[in-house]
């Protein structure tokens, strides 16, 4: 089987490696200042948020603990979510009384996060805020208060830096848009 170079499928780099690096440093500095004197629990949602979480935690100078959840939406396609969310991996420790920051890769319709926020609030954290690397406001269906935002992007399906298409392209070090023939198979 011929496995092509991933980068050959990319039509355009939307956000480059250096731009991501700078933004992560900026967010880390803001979080370190905002939560100074406290200890932060970062809750990341697998798998797409993995690179962002790994980089962001190293840009934060106050003590943090981390936890990971994995959710999947029922009935969606490779490029659309359905809003019905199933928890595949739950938190491994209690967040009761803790300052929690949800670390997300991208907020699109907001349906996944809306579900997750309600779920996490039910666990009685001291505070709950949201940090997303990418925000695609054009397709928002539910209002989500975003406390920390990396980049606002247009209504395009993006891959790379954790984000996949059919589980591929997560390892691209930048955020890009695929060539139309990759989606269409034409
Ligand atoms: P939402 O529930 O906000 O519509 O979507 C949340 C999830 O859909 C994201 O965590 C991500 O997994 C997926 N998603 C939304 N937009 C994109 C996109 O442009 N590219 C990729 N690869 N995944 C996306």
PDB file of N, CA and C and ligand atoms in Angstrom, residues 45-49 71 73 78-83 85 104-114 134 136 139-140 153-154 156-160 162-165 168 170, ligand 1:
ATOM      1  N   UNK A  45      -9.534  17.044  26.574  1.00  0.00           N
ATOM      2  CA  UNK A  45     -10.424  16.102  25.915  1.00  0.00           C
ATOM      3  C   UNK A  45      -9.677  15.432  24.760  1.00  0.00           C
ATOM      4  N   UNK A  46      -9.485  14.138  24.918  1.00  0.00           N
ATOM      5  CA  UNK A  46      -8.763  13.375  23.893  1.00  0.00           C
ATOM      6  C   UNK A  46      -9.591  13.254  22.623  1.00  0.00           C
ATOM      7  N   UNK A  47      -8.996  13.008  21.483  1.00  0.00           N
ATOM      8  CA  UNK A  47      -7.554  12.937  21.341  1.00  0.00           C
ATOM      9  C   UNK A  47      -6.999  14.250  20.805  1.00  0.00           C
ATOM     10  N   UNK A  48      -7.885  15.064  20.213  1.00  0.00           N
ATOM     11  CA  UNK A  48      -7.429  16.231  19.472  1.00  0.00           C
ATOM     12  C   UNK A  48      -6.670  17.269  20.290  1.00  0.00           C
ATOM     13  N   UNK A  49      -6.949  17.325  21.599  1.00  0.00           N
ATOM     14  CA  UNK A  49      -6.336  18.367  22.428  1.00  0.00           C
ATOM     15  C   UNK A  49      -4.962  17.993  22.965  1.00  0.00           C
ATOM     16  N   UNK A  71     -14.378  11.674  24.834  1.00  0.00           N
ATOM     17  CA  UNK A  71     -15.803  11.616  24.507  1.00  0.00           C
ATOM     18  C   UNK A  71     -15.945  11.319  23.024  1.00  0.00           C
ATOM     19  N   UNK A  73     -19.048  11.527  19.813  1.00  0.00           N
ATOM     20  CA  UNK A  73     -20.435  11.895  19.527  1.00  0.00           C
ATOM     21  C   UNK A  73     -21.053  10.803  18.677  1.00  0.00           C
ATOM     22  N   UNK A  78     -17.377  12.260   9.590  1.00  0.00           N
ATOM     23  CA  UNK A  78     -15.978  12.620   9.856  1.00  0.00           C
ATOM     24  C   UNK A  78     -15.794  14.128  10.035  1.00  0.00           C
ATOM     25  N   UNK A  79     -16.717  14.925   9.499  1.00  0.00           N
ATOM     26  CA  UNK A  79     -16.540  16.375   9.587  1.00  0.00           C
ATOM     27  C   UNK A  79     -17.672  17.089  10.326  1.00  0.00           C
ATOM     28  N   UNK A  80     -18.628  16.355  10.871  1.00  0.00           N
ATOM     29  CA  UNK A  80     -19.758  16.979  11.565  1.00  0.00           C
ATOM     30  C   UNK A  80     -19.999  16.278  12.901  1.00  0.00           C
ATOM     31  N   UNK A  81     -20.348  17.034  13.942  1.00  0.00           N
ATOM     32  CA  UNK A  81     -20.739  16.383  15.186  1.00  0.00           C
ATOM     33  C   UNK A  81     -22.254  16.370  15.282  1.00  0.00           C
ATOM     34  N   UNK A  82     -22.774  15.458  16.086  1.00  0.00           N
ATOM     35  CA  UNK A  82     -24.222  15.318  16.192  1.00  0.00           C
ATOM     36  C   UNK A  82     -24.773  15.950  17.461  1.00  0.00           C
ATOM     37  N   UNK A  83     -23.911  16.172  18.453  1.00  0.00           N
ATOM     38  CA  UNK A  83     -24.377  16.768  19.700  1.00  0.00           C
ATOM     39  C   UNK A  83     -24.722  15.749  20.767  1.00  0.00           C
ATOM     40  N   UNK A  85     -23.458  13.061  23.055  1.00  0.00           N
ATOM     41  CA  UNK A  85     -22.095  12.782  23.493  1.00  0.00           C
ATOM     42  C   UNK A  85     -22.059  11.558  24.405  1.00  0.00           C
ATOM     43  N   UNK A 104      -9.413  22.629  25.321  1.00  0.00           N
ATOM     44  CA  UNK A 104     -10.023  22.083  24.099  1.00  0.00           C
ATOM     45  C   UNK A 104      -9.210  22.437  22.860  1.00  0.00           C
ATOM     46  N   UNK A 105      -9.289  21.598  21.854  1.00  0.00           N
ATOM     47  CA  UNK A 105      -8.627  21.875  20.588  1.00  0.00           C
ATOM     48  C   UNK A 105      -9.422  22.896  19.771  1.00  0.00           C
ATOM     49  N   UNK A 106     -10.732  22.631  19.639  1.00  0.00           N
ATOM     50  CA  UNK A 106     -11.546  23.490  18.767  1.00  0.00           C
ATOM     51  C   UNK A 106     -12.990  23.496  19.251  1.00  0.00           C
ATOM     52  N   UNK A 107     -13.615  24.655  19.177  1.00  0.00           N
ATOM     53  CA  UNK A 107     -15.050  24.736  19.457  1.00  0.00           C
ATOM     54  C   UNK A 107     -15.743  25.145  18.169  1.00  0.00           C
ATOM     55  N   UNK A 108     -16.619  24.256  17.733  1.00  0.00           N
ATOM     56  CA  UNK A 108     -17.282  24.426  16.444  1.00  0.00           C
ATOM     57  C   UNK A 108     -18.754  24.735  16.725  1.00  0.00           C
ATOM     58  N   UNK A 109     -19.638  23.751  16.727  1.00  0.00           N
ATOM     59  CA  UNK A 109     -21.033  24.012  17.095  1.00  0.00           C
ATOM     60  C   UNK A 109     -21.147  24.310  18.586  1.00  0.00           C
ATOM     61  N   UNK A 110     -20.215  23.786  19.373  1.00  0.00           N
ATOM     62  CA  UNK A 110     -20.249  23.971  20.821  1.00  0.00           C
ATOM     63  C   UNK A 110     -21.021  22.878  21.549  1.00  0.00           C
ATOM     64  N   UNK A 111     -21.609  21.970  20.789  1.00  0.00           N
ATOM     65  CA  UNK A 111     -22.468  20.949  21.400  1.00  0.00           C
ATOM     66  C   UNK A 111     -21.698  20.014  22.328  1.00  0.00           C
ATOM     67  N   UNK A 112     -20.498  19.595  21.903  1.00  0.00           N
ATOM     68  CA  UNK A 112     -19.696  18.680  22.724  1.00  0.00           C
ATOM     69  C   UNK A 112     -19.345  19.350  24.048  1.00  0.00           C
ATOM     70  N   UNK A 113     -18.864  20.570  23.954  1.00  0.00           N
ATOM     71  CA  UNK A 113     -18.409  21.267  25.149  1.00  0.00           C
ATOM     72  C   UNK A 113     -19.576  21.635  26.062  1.00  0.00           C
ATOM     73  N   UNK A 114     -20.697  21.967  25.470  1.00  0.00           N
ATOM     74  CA  UNK A 114     -21.889  22.294  26.242  1.00  0.00           C
ATOM     75  C   UNK A 114     -22.265  21.123  27.148  1.00  0.00           C
ATOM     76  N   UNK A 134      -8.637  26.814  19.166  1.00  0.00           N
ATOM     77  CA  UNK A 134      -9.317  27.341  17.986  1.00  0.00           C
ATOM     78  C   UNK A 134     -10.793  27.574  18.272  1.00  0.00           C
ATOM     79  N   UNK A 136     -14.337  28.445  16.136  1.00  0.00           N
ATOM     80  CA  UNK A 136     -14.985  28.592  14.825  1.00  0.00           C
ATOM     81  C   UNK A 136     -16.397  29.112  15.075  1.00  0.00           C
ATOM     82  N   UNK A 139     -20.293  28.566  13.162  1.00  0.00           N
ATOM     83  CA  UNK A 139     -21.210  27.422  13.213  1.00  0.00           C
ATOM     84  C   UNK A 139     -21.771  27.153  14.612  1.00  0.00           C
ATOM     85  N   UNK A 140     -21.591  28.118  15.520  1.00  0.00           N
ATOM     86  CA  UNK A 140     -22.002  27.890  16.899  1.00  0.00           C
ATOM     87  C   UNK A 140     -23.512  27.697  17.015  1.00  0.00           C
ATOM     88  N   UNK A 153     -11.016  31.146  13.821  1.00  0.00           N
ATOM     89  CA  UNK A 153     -10.786  30.728  12.428  1.00  0.00           C
ATOM     90  C   UNK A 153     -12.085  30.747  11.636  1.00  0.00           C
ATOM     91  N   UNK A 154     -11.973  30.848  10.312  1.00  0.00           N
ATOM     92  CA  UNK A 154     -13.183  30.833   9.487  1.00  0.00           C
ATOM     93  C   UNK A 154     -13.820  29.441   9.452  1.00  0.00           C
ATOM     94  N   UNK A 156     -13.963  26.582   8.137  1.00  0.00           N
ATOM     95  CA  UNK A 156     -13.265  25.623   7.284  1.00  0.00           C
ATOM     96  C   UNK A 156     -12.919  24.430   8.150  1.00  0.00           C
ATOM     97  N   UNK A 157     -12.911  23.243   7.571  1.00  0.00           N
ATOM     98  CA  UNK A 157     -12.508  22.058   8.322  1.00  0.00           C
ATOM     99  C   UNK A 157     -10.990  21.998   8.333  1.00  0.00           C
ATOM    100  N   UNK A 158     -10.418  22.003   9.529  1.00  0.00           N
ATOM    101  CA  UNK A 158      -8.960  22.053   9.645  1.00  0.00           C
ATOM    102  C   UNK A 158      -8.395  20.767  10.249  1.00  0.00           C
ATOM    103  N   UNK A 159      -7.152  20.513   9.951  1.00  0.00           N
ATOM    104  CA  UNK A 159      -6.454  19.345  10.514  1.00  0.00           C
ATOM    105  C   UNK A 159      -5.082  19.775  11.027  1.00  0.00           C
ATOM    106  N   UNK A 160      -4.467  18.873  11.779  1.00  0.00           N
ATOM    107  CA  UNK A 160      -3.116  19.107  12.267  1.00  0.00           C
ATOM    108  C   UNK A 160      -3.084  19.557  13.709  1.00  0.00           C
ATOM    109  N   UNK A 162      -3.022  17.909  16.343  1.00  0.00           N
ATOM    110  CA  UNK A 162      -3.989  17.124  17.109  1.00  0.00           C
ATOM    111  C   UNK A 162      -5.282  16.831  16.380  1.00  0.00           C
ATOM    112  N   UNK A 163      -5.651  17.705  15.464  1.00  0.00           N
ATOM    113  CA  UNK A 163      -6.942  17.543  14.780  1.00  0.00           C
ATOM    114  C   UNK A 163      -6.827  16.573  13.605  1.00  0.00           C
ATOM    115  N   UNK A 164      -7.843  15.733  13.472  1.00  0.00           N
ATOM    116  CA  UNK A 164      -7.767  14.658  12.477  1.00  0.00           C
ATOM    117  C   UNK A 164      -8.798  14.788  11.366  1.00  0.00           C
ATOM    118  N   UNK A 165      -8.545  14.033  10.318  1.00  0.00           N
ATOM    119  CA  UNK A 165      -9.589  13.680   9.366  1.00  0.00           C
ATOM    120  C   UNK A 165      -9.437  12.175   9.193  1.00  0.00           C
ATOM    121  N   UNK A 168      -6.333  10.562  10.724  1.00  0.00           N
ATOM    122  CA  UNK A 168      -5.032  10.958  10.170  1.00  0.00           C
ATOM    123  C   UNK A 168      -4.761  12.441  10.389  1.00  0.00           C
ATOM    124  N   UNK A 170      -3.156  14.101  12.587  1.00  0.00           N
ATOM    125  CA  UNK A 170      -2.990  14.668  13.937  1.00  0.00           C
ATOM    126  C   UNK A 170      -1.549  15.099  14.174  1.00  0.00           C
TER     127      UNK A 170
HETATM  128  P1  LIG B   1     -18.473  20.806  18.348  1.00  0.00           P
HETATM  129  O1  LIG B   1     -19.217  19.900  19.292  1.00  0.00           O
HETATM  130  O2  LIG B   1     -18.053  22.111  18.958  1.00  0.00           O
HETATM  131  O3  LIG B   1     -19.219  21.004  17.048  1.00  0.00           O
HETATM  132  O4  LIG B   1     -17.187  20.047  17.861  1.00  0.00           O
HETATM  133  C1  LIG B   1     -16.268  19.562  18.717  1.00  0.00           C
HETATM  134  C2  LIG B   1     -15.389  18.534  18.070  1.00  0.00           C
HETATM  135  O5  LIG B   1     -15.616  18.377  16.666  1.00  0.00           O
HETATM  136  C3  LIG B   1     -13.959  18.955  18.189  1.00  0.00           C
HETATM  137  O6  LIG B   1     -13.416  18.627  19.458  1.00  0.00           O
HETATM  138  C4  LIG B   1     -13.327  18.206  17.054  1.00  0.00           C
HETATM  139  O7  LIG B   1     -13.058  16.882  17.456  1.00  0.00           O
HETATM  140  C5  LIG B   1     -14.409  18.200  15.982  1.00  0.00           C
HETATM  141  N1  LIG B   1     -14.207  19.292  15.035  1.00  0.00           N
HETATM  142  C6  LIG B   1     -14.920  20.426  14.910  1.00  0.00           C
HETATM  143  N2  LIG B   1     -14.437  21.213  13.923  1.00  0.00           N
HETATM  144  C7  LIG B   1     -13.370  20.549  13.422  1.00  0.00           C
HETATM  145  C8  LIG B   1     -12.415  20.853  12.383  1.00  0.00           C
HETATM  146  O8  LIG B   1     -12.423  21.888  11.707  1.00  0.00           O
HETATM  147  N3  LIG B   1     -11.457  19.908  12.170  1.00  0.00           N
HETATM  148  C9  LIG B   1     -11.384  18.743  12.878  1.00  0.00           C
HETATM  149  N4  LIG B   1     -10.387  17.903  12.568  1.00  0.00           N
HETATM  150  N5  LIG B   1     -12.249  18.432  13.849  1.00  0.00           N
HETATM  151  C10 LIG B   1     -13.226  19.329  14.121  1.00  0.00           C
END
